[in-house]
Amino acid sequence: MRHVVSRRQLLGALGGALGWILSRPLAHAAKEAVQKVLASSKAPKRYDPSAHKWLMCIDVERCIGCGLCVDACKTENHVPEAASYFRTWIERYIIKKPAPGGTDVRGEVLVDSPNGGRKGFPPSLVPREEILRSFFVPKLCNLCAHSPCSQACPVGATFDSPDGAVLVDPTYCIGCGFCIQACPYGCRFMSPVTKTAEKCSLCYHRITRGLKPACVEVCPGQARIFGDVKNPVENDPIQEFIRQNRVFTLKPHLGTEPRVLYANIDKEVR
């Protein structure tokens, strides 16, 4: 969900970031060190990031908007309880029928996400007979192959791991907010506790130990399919899902090449 940083905060952070960089001529070397350290520090010593490539698929038609995934993520990753902080959330899309006598094939599009969908959704205020289509869309970090957030980070605290995860090292993050502004999917927020950027990490502490992300684990409709495309298993769910469905990414025109793929998604989703 999108968080806005004011112009004053942005300018102040810019000054702080520049001061940080100028005071550390080895910033580039530090960035490389961070990438090596974090990729291994949250994983078993035997885990080799270069031997994996994680991918998430989401079937919109299977999502029932129950919010269990959001609640599990909050608990598993100690996400602040306030309603504006989420690593994953659910949006409800309601597409109304077009006005009679017009040329449009669809009407107004309404989107809501009360408390990130954590406690489910109340009944729609739109009469059923006026609805053309209604569906739920789980959102999370899009695992961009060309991540704007990592490019925007001035100190290398955000980086692309070889296994496809986009990670944040809070010990290096200076809280400038550049990554939050750079993310076109609204997937980042500034933690009110640590004053550093946070986002979905795919439950890195779980997947590097052979477990599924918490959101995938609890989904009753199996709307989220997660796997390692470098190490497919027998009857691999990721390969089967891609084979059986037309898959899409969000905002493909941006060229970020997300590794979160959606099926049965409407063009109105943004």
mmCIF file of C-alpha atoms in Angstrom:
data_model
loop_
_atom_site.group_PDB
_atom_site.id
_atom_site.type_symbol
_atom_site.label_atom_id
_atom_site.label_comp_id
_atom_site.label_asym_id
_atom_site.label_seq_id
_atom_site.Cartn_x
_atom_site.Cartn_y
_atom_site.Cartn_z
ATOM 1 C CA MET A 1 0.000 0.000 0.000
ATOM 2 C CA ARG A 2 1.420 3.338 -1.015
ATOM 3 C CA HIS A 3 3.072 5.537 1.609
ATOM 4 C CA VAL A 4 3.786 9.190 0.821
ATOM 5 C CA VAL A 5 6.912 11.005 1.955
ATOM 6 C CA SER A 6 6.559 14.789 2.109
ATOM 7 C CA ARG A 7 8.812 17.144 0.136
ATOM 8 C CA ARG A 8 10.431 18.345 3.357
ATOM 9 C CA GLN A 9 11.145 14.793 4.473
ATOM 10 C CA LEU A 10 12.508 13.944 1.045
ATOM 11 C CA LEU A 11 14.889 16.909 0.982
ATOM 12 C CA GLY A 12 16.010 16.217 4.518
ATOM 13 C CA ALA A 13 16.641 12.588 3.705
ATOM 14 C CA LEU A 14 18.547 13.571 0.571
ATOM 15 C CA GLY A 15 20.897 15.696 2.638
ATOM 16 C CA GLY A 16 21.393 12.896 5.104
ATOM 17 C CA ALA A 17 21.992 10.355 2.353
ATOM 18 C CA LEU A 18 24.532 12.568 0.606
ATOM 19 C CA GLY A 19 26.318 13.186 3.883
ATOM 20 C CA TRP A 20 26.414 9.462 4.519
ATOM 21 C CA ILE A 21 27.801 8.677 1.096
ATOM 22 C CA LEU A 22 30.379 11.460 1.096
ATOM 23 C CA SER A 23 31.597 10.385 4.513
ATOM 24 C CA ARG A 24 32.103 6.844 3.244
ATOM 25 C CA PRO A 25 34.234 6.650 0.099
ATOM 26 C CA LEU A 26 33.949 2.864 0.163
ATOM 27 C CA ALA A 27 30.156 2.934 -0.188
ATOM 28 C CA HIS A 28 30.227 0.789 -3.312
ATOM 29 C CA ALA A 29 32.365 -1.856 -1.636
ATOM 30 C CA ALA A 30 30.068 -1.715 1.373
ATOM 31 C CA LYS A 31 27.095 -2.373 -0.899
ATOM 32 C CA GLU A 32 28.697 -5.548 -2.231
ATOM 33 C CA ALA A 33 29.526 -6.641 1.305
ATOM 34 C CA VAL A 34 25.921 -6.136 2.403
ATOM 35 C CA GLN A 35 24.664 -8.280 -0.436
ATOM 36 C CA LYS A 36 26.928 -11.150 0.535
ATOM 37 C CA VAL A 37 26.293 -10.869 4.251
ATOM 38 C CA LEU A 38 22.509 -10.608 4.277
ATOM 39 C CA ALA A 39 21.965 -13.332 1.688
ATOM 40 C CA SER A 40 23.603 -15.759 4.099
ATOM 41 C CA SER A 41 22.887 -14.306 7.546
ATOM 42 C CA LYS A 42 19.166 -15.138 7.467
ATOM 43 C CA ALA A 43 19.666 -18.545 5.946
ATOM 44 C CA PRO A 44 21.376 -21.822 6.891
ATOM 45 C CA LYS A 45 25.064 -21.949 6.022
ATOM 46 C CA ARG A 46 24.357 -24.625 3.432
ATOM 47 C CA TYR A 47 21.950 -22.341 1.550
ATOM 48 C CA ASP A 48 23.330 -21.042 -1.756
ATOM 49 C CA PRO A 49 21.215 -18.178 -3.180
ATOM 50 C CA SER A 50 22.620 -18.693 -6.666
ATOM 51 C CA ALA A 51 21.240 -22.248 -6.740
ATOM 52 C CA HIS A 52 17.615 -21.074 -6.445
ATOM 53 C CA LYS A 53 15.154 -18.799 -8.245
ATOM 54 C CA TRP A 54 11.919 -18.159 -6.356
ATOM 55 C CA LEU A 55 8.648 -17.351 -8.108
ATOM 56 C CA MET A 56 5.153 -16.542 -6.858
ATOM 57 C CA CYS A 57 1.963 -17.146 -8.835
ATOM 58 C CA ILE A 58 -1.466 -15.888 -7.807
ATOM 59 C CA ASP A 59 -4.812 -17.137 -9.087
ATOM 60 C CA VAL A 60 -7.282 -14.306 -8.562
ATOM 61 C CA GLU A 61 -10.275 -16.603 -9.025
ATOM 62 C CA ARG A 62 -9.187 -18.698 -6.047
ATOM 63 C CA CYS A 63 -8.834 -15.782 -3.622
ATOM 64 C CA ILE A 64 -11.869 -15.475 -1.336
ATOM 65 C CA GLY A 65 -10.678 -12.349 0.479
ATOM 66 C CA CYS A 66 -10.579 -14.051 3.885
ATOM 67 C CA GLY A 67 -7.483 -12.128 5.009
ATOM 68 C CA LEU A 68 -5.727 -15.095 6.611
ATOM 69 C CA CYS A 69 -2.632 -14.404 4.518
ATOM 70 C CA VAL A 70 -2.440 -10.806 5.738
ATOM 71 C CA ASP A 71 -2.857 -11.842 9.369
ATOM 72 C CA ALA A 72 -0.256 -14.612 9.051
ATOM 73 C CA CYS A 73 2.233 -12.191 7.512
ATOM 74 C CA LYS A 74 1.716 -9.654 10.291
ATOM 75 C CA THR A 75 2.328 -12.320 12.922
ATOM 76 C CA GLU A 76 5.210 -14.126 11.230
ATOM 77 C CA ASN A 77 7.177 -10.989 10.373
ATOM 78 C CA HIS A 78 6.271 -8.810 13.374
ATOM 79 C CA VAL A 79 4.727 -6.169 11.129
ATOM 80 C CA PRO A 80 3.471 -3.150 13.130
ATOM 81 C CA GLU A 81 -0.181 -3.494 14.064
ATOM 82 C CA ALA A 82 -1.304 -0.115 12.707
ATOM 83 C CA ALA A 83 -3.658 -0.371 9.752
ATOM 84 C CA SER A 84 -1.259 1.348 7.343
ATOM 85 C CA TYR A 85 1.593 -1.166 7.609
ATOM 86 C CA PHE A 86 1.522 -4.303 5.484
ATOM 87 C CA ARG A 87 3.975 -6.574 3.713
ATOM 88 C CA THR A 88 1.069 -8.181 1.888
ATOM 89 C CA TRP A 89 -2.542 -7.079 1.588
ATOM 90 C CA ILE A 90 -5.718 -7.780 -0.392
ATOM 91 C CA GLU A 91 -7.687 -5.392 -2.583
ATOM 92 C CA ARG A 92 -11.305 -5.875 -3.615
ATOM 93 C CA TYR A 93 -12.266 -4.796 -7.124
ATOM 94 C CA ILE A 94 -15.890 -4.178 -8.040
ATOM 95 C CA ILE A 95 -16.583 -3.431 -11.706
ATOM 96 C CA LYS A 96 -20.040 -2.016 -12.244
ATOM 97 C CA LYS A 97 -22.178 -2.620 -15.290
ATOM 98 C CA PRO A 98 -22.147 0.183 -17.871
ATOM 99 C CA ALA A 99 -24.898 2.758 -17.966
ATOM 100 C CA PRO A 100 -27.831 1.678 -20.172
ATOM 101 C CA GLY A 101 -27.786 3.094 -23.682
ATOM 102 C CA GLY A 102 -24.076 3.903 -23.677
ATOM 103 C CA THR A 103 -21.221 2.449 -25.719
ATOM 104 C CA ASP A 104 -19.037 1.415 -22.770
ATOM 105 C CA VAL A 105 -18.684 -2.307 -22.082
ATOM 106 C CA ARG A 106 -18.118 -1.739 -18.361
ATOM 107 C CA GLY A 107 -18.867 0.908 -15.802
ATOM 108 C CA GLU A 108 -17.148 2.427 -12.793
ATOM 109 C CA VAL A 109 -14.362 0.487 -11.049
ATOM 110 C CA LEU A 110 -14.376 0.578 -7.245
ATOM 111 C CA VAL A 111 -11.387 -0.575 -5.180
ATOM 112 C CA ASP A 112 -11.199 -0.964 -1.419
ATOM 113 C CA SER A 113 -8.927 -2.637 1.113
ATOM 114 C CA PRO A 114 -10.201 -2.102 4.668
ATOM 115 C CA ASN A 115 -7.336 -2.761 7.068
ATOM 116 C CA GLY A 116 -5.511 -4.408 4.173
ATOM 117 C CA GLY A 117 -8.208 -7.064 4.031
ATOM 118 C CA ARG A 118 -6.858 -8.565 7.238
ATOM 119 C CA LYS A 119 -10.283 -9.216 8.714
ATOM 120 C CA GLY A 120 -12.022 -9.921 5.437
ATOM 121 C CA PHE A 121 -14.410 -7.587 3.656
ATOM 122 C CA PRO A 122 -17.852 -6.248 4.569
ATOM 123 C CA PRO A 123 -20.724 -6.755 2.121
ATOM 124 C CA SER A 124 -20.509 -4.461 -0.871
ATOM 125 C CA LEU A 125 -22.717 -1.377 -0.832
ATOM 126 C CA VAL A 126 -23.211 -1.795 -4.576
ATOM 127 C CA PRO A 127 -26.421 -3.701 -5.370
ATOM 128 C CA ARG A 128 -25.715 -7.130 -6.831
ATOM 129 C CA GLU A 129 -27.682 -6.374 -9.987
ATOM 130 C CA GLU A 130 -25.332 -3.450 -10.742
ATOM 131 C CA ILE A 131 -22.128 -5.497 -10.521
ATOM 132 C CA LEU A 132 -20.479 -6.810 -13.672
ATOM 133 C CA ARG A 133 -17.604 -8.531 -11.879
ATOM 134 C CA SER A 134 -16.141 -8.591 -8.386
ATOM 135 C CA PHE A 135 -12.883 -10.221 -7.276
ATOM 136 C CA PHE A 136 -10.019 -10.038 -4.772
ATOM 137 C CA VAL A 137 -6.372 -9.366 -5.617
ATOM 138 C CA PRO A 138 -3.574 -10.276 -3.181
ATOM 139 C CA LYS A 139 -0.673 -7.827 -3.363
ATOM 140 C CA LEU A 140 2.942 -8.129 -2.208
ATOM 141 C CA CYS A 141 6.472 -7.290 -3.340
ATOM 142 C CA ASN A 142 6.603 -8.013 -7.072
ATOM 143 C CA LEU A 143 10.168 -9.415 -6.931
ATOM 144 C CA CYS A 144 11.270 -7.230 -9.828
ATOM 145 C CA ALA A 145 14.216 -8.455 -11.860
ATOM 146 C CA HIS A 146 15.018 -4.767 -12.409
ATOM 147 C CA SER A 147 13.894 -3.405 -9.067
ATOM 148 C CA PRO A 148 13.525 0.398 -8.895
ATOM 149 C CA CYS A 149 13.852 0.253 -5.105
ATOM 150 C CA SER A 150 17.329 -1.241 -5.145
ATOM 151 C CA GLN A 151 18.410 1.221 -7.804
ATOM 152 C CA ALA A 152 17.137 4.122 -5.697
ATOM 153 C CA CYS A 153 18.829 3.063 -2.446
ATOM 154 C CA PRO A 154 21.949 5.240 -1.986
ATOM 155 C CA VAL A 155 23.730 2.908 0.442
ATOM 156 C CA GLY A 156 22.938 -0.576 -0.837
ATOM 157 C CA ALA A 157 20.624 -1.494 2.025
ATOM 158 C CA THR A 158 18.073 -2.741 -0.526
ATOM 159 C CA PHE A 159 19.417 -5.246 -3.005
ATOM 160 C CA ASP A 160 18.478 -8.079 -5.354
ATOM 161 C CA SER A 161 19.486 -11.473 -4.052
ATOM 162 C CA PRO A 162 20.593 -14.033 -6.686
ATOM 163 C CA ASP A 163 17.629 -16.244 -5.731
ATOM 164 C CA GLY A 164 15.116 -13.611 -6.845
ATOM 165 C CA ALA A 165 14.234 -12.122 -3.468
ATOM 166 C CA VAL A 166 14.552 -8.370 -3.017
ATOM 167 C CA LEU A 167 15.903 -7.840 0.486
ATOM 168 C CA VAL A 168 16.539 -5.022 2.945
ATOM 169 C CA ASP A 169 19.349 -4.886 5.484
ATOM 170 C CA PRO A 170 18.017 -2.674 8.311
ATOM 171 C CA THR A 171 21.498 -2.207 9.739
ATOM 172 C CA TYR A 172 22.500 -0.283 6.605
ATOM 173 C CA CYS A 173 19.180 1.447 5.898
ATOM 174 C CA ILE A 174 19.365 5.170 6.715
ATOM 175 C CA GLY A 175 15.612 5.735 6.494
ATOM 176 C CA CYS A 176 15.786 8.149 3.570
ATOM 177 C CA GLY A 177 12.575 6.805 2.007
ATOM 178 C CA PHE A 178 13.906 6.849 -1.559
ATOM 179 C CA CYS A 179 13.014 3.179 -2.064
ATOM 180 C CA ILE A 180 9.458 3.782 -0.848
ATOM 181 C CA GLN A 181 8.996 6.516 -3.425
ATOM 182 C CA ALA A 182 10.659 4.444 -6.157
ATOM 183 C CA CYS A 183 8.462 1.343 -5.763
ATOM 184 C CA PRO A 184 5.690 1.597 -8.381
ATOM 185 C CA TYR A 185 3.638 -1.092 -6.616
ATOM 186 C CA GLY A 186 3.331 0.611 -3.219
ATOM 187 C CA CYS A 187 4.877 -2.378 -1.481
ATOM 188 C CA ARG A 188 7.130 -0.588 1.024
ATOM 189 C CA PHE A 189 6.691 1.360 4.238
ATOM 190 C CA MET A 190 8.836 3.024 6.879
ATOM 191 C CA SER A 191 8.725 1.075 10.120
ATOM 192 C CA PRO A 192 7.620 3.261 13.030
ATOM 193 C CA VAL A 193 9.699 1.030 15.300
ATOM 194 C CA THR A 194 13.058 0.749 13.540
ATOM 195 C CA LYS A 195 12.721 3.870 11.331
ATOM 196 C CA THR A 196 13.949 1.767 8.417
ATOM 197 C CA ALA A 197 12.263 0.571 5.231
ATOM 198 C CA GLU A 198 10.315 -2.682 5.329
ATOM 199 C CA LYS A 199 8.729 -4.884 2.678
ATOM 200 C CA CYS A 200 7.830 -8.461 1.855
ATOM 201 C CA SER A 201 10.906 -10.699 1.988
ATOM 202 C CA LEU A 202 9.045 -13.871 0.926
ATOM 203 C CA CYS A 203 9.568 -14.945 4.544
ATOM 204 C CA TYR A 204 13.238 -15.395 3.699
ATOM 205 C CA HIS A 205 13.891 -17.041 7.057
ATOM 206 C CA ARG A 206 11.389 -19.734 6.056
ATOM 207 C CA ILE A 207 12.022 -20.377 2.365
ATOM 208 C CA THR A 208 15.765 -20.820 2.875
ATOM 209 C CA ARG A 209 14.904 -23.673 5.229
ATOM 210 C CA GLY A 210 12.544 -25.415 2.846
ATOM 211 C CA LEU A 211 9.316 -23.892 4.199
ATOM 212 C CA LYS A 212 6.678 -21.909 2.336
ATOM 213 C CA PRO A 213 6.040 -18.208 2.985
ATOM 214 C CA ALA A 214 3.473 -17.757 5.753
ATOM 215 C CA CYS A 215 0.890 -16.282 3.356
ATOM 216 C CA VAL A 216 1.128 -19.322 1.079
ATOM 217 C CA GLU A 217 0.988 -21.743 3.992
ATOM 218 C CA VAL A 218 -2.329 -20.482 5.355
ATOM 219 C CA CYS A 219 -4.269 -19.762 2.141
ATOM 220 C CA PRO A 220 -7.380 -22.001 2.219
ATOM 221 C CA GLY A 221 -8.069 -21.608 -1.496
ATOM 222 C CA GLN A 222 -4.485 -22.170 -2.648
ATOM 223 C CA ALA A 223 -4.621 -18.851 -4.431
ATOM 224 C CA ARG A 224 -0.882 -18.365 -3.916
ATOM 225 C CA ILE A 225 1.478 -20.833 -5.563
ATOM 226 C CA PHE A 226 5.151 -20.599 -4.648
ATOM 227 C CA GLY A 227 8.167 -22.498 -5.882
ATOM 228 C CA ASP A 228 11.753 -22.677 -7.039
ATOM 229 C CA VAL A 229 11.980 -22.626 -10.842
ATOM 230 C CA LYS A 230 15.612 -23.740 -10.726
ATOM 231 C CA ASN A 231 14.705 -26.857 -8.782
ATOM 232 C CA PRO A 232 11.309 -28.076 -9.986
ATOM 233 C CA VAL A 233 9.773 -31.012 -8.165
ATOM 234 C CA GLU A 234 7.643 -33.805 -9.604
ATOM 235 C CA ASN A 235 4.313 -32.360 -10.800
ATOM 236 C CA ASP A 236 5.773 -28.961 -9.979
ATOM 237 C CA PRO A 237 2.916 -26.574 -9.028
ATOM 238 C CA ILE A 238 4.586 -23.526 -10.569
ATOM 239 C CA GLN A 239 5.159 -25.191 -13.933
ATOM 240 C CA GLU A 240 1.657 -26.678 -13.916
ATOM 241 C CA PHE A 241 0.123 -23.313 -13.088
ATOM 242 C CA ILE A 242 1.956 -21.519 -15.904
ATOM 243 C CA ARG A 243 1.127 -24.333 -18.338
ATOM 244 C CA GLN A 244 -2.579 -24.252 -17.531
ATOM 245 C CA ASN A 245 -3.101 -20.492 -17.279
ATOM 246 C CA ARG A 246 -2.413 -17.276 -19.136
ATOM 247 C CA VAL A 247 -0.272 -15.341 -16.688
ATOM 248 C CA PHE A 248 0.309 -11.619 -16.433
ATOM 249 C CA THR A 249 2.391 -9.196 -14.415
ATOM 250 C CA LEU A 250 1.316 -5.874 -12.941
ATOM 251 C CA LYS A 251 2.371 -2.727 -14.817
ATOM 252 C CA PRO A 252 4.405 -4.547 -17.495
ATOM 253 C CA HIS A 253 5.010 -1.261 -19.323
ATOM 254 C CA LEU A 254 7.467 -0.238 -16.593
ATOM 255 C CA GLY A 255 9.967 -2.911 -17.627
ATOM 256 C CA THR A 256 10.633 -4.072 -14.061
ATOM 257 C CA GLU A 257 10.011 -7.730 -15.032
ATOM 258 C CA PRO A 258 8.185 -8.881 -11.871
ATOM 259 C CA ARG A 259 8.472 -12.471 -10.717
ATOM 260 C CA VAL A 260 4.976 -12.407 -9.265
ATOM 261 C CA LEU A 261 2.609 -13.742 -11.914
ATOM 262 C CA TYR A 262 -1.176 -13.397 -11.911
ATOM 263 C CA ALA A 263 -3.840 -15.510 -13.603
ATOM 264 C CA ASN A 264 -7.470 -14.560 -14.246
ATOM 265 C CA ILE A 265 -6.690 -10.925 -13.504
ATOM 266 C CA ASP A 266 -8.658 -8.039 -14.985
ATOM 267 C CA LYS A 267 -7.064 -5.222 -16.965
ATOM 268 C CA GLU A 268 -8.424 -2.754 -14.390
ATOM 269 C CA VAL A 269 -6.044 -4.031 -11.717
ATOM 270 C CA ARG A 270 -3.229 -1.597 -11.048
#
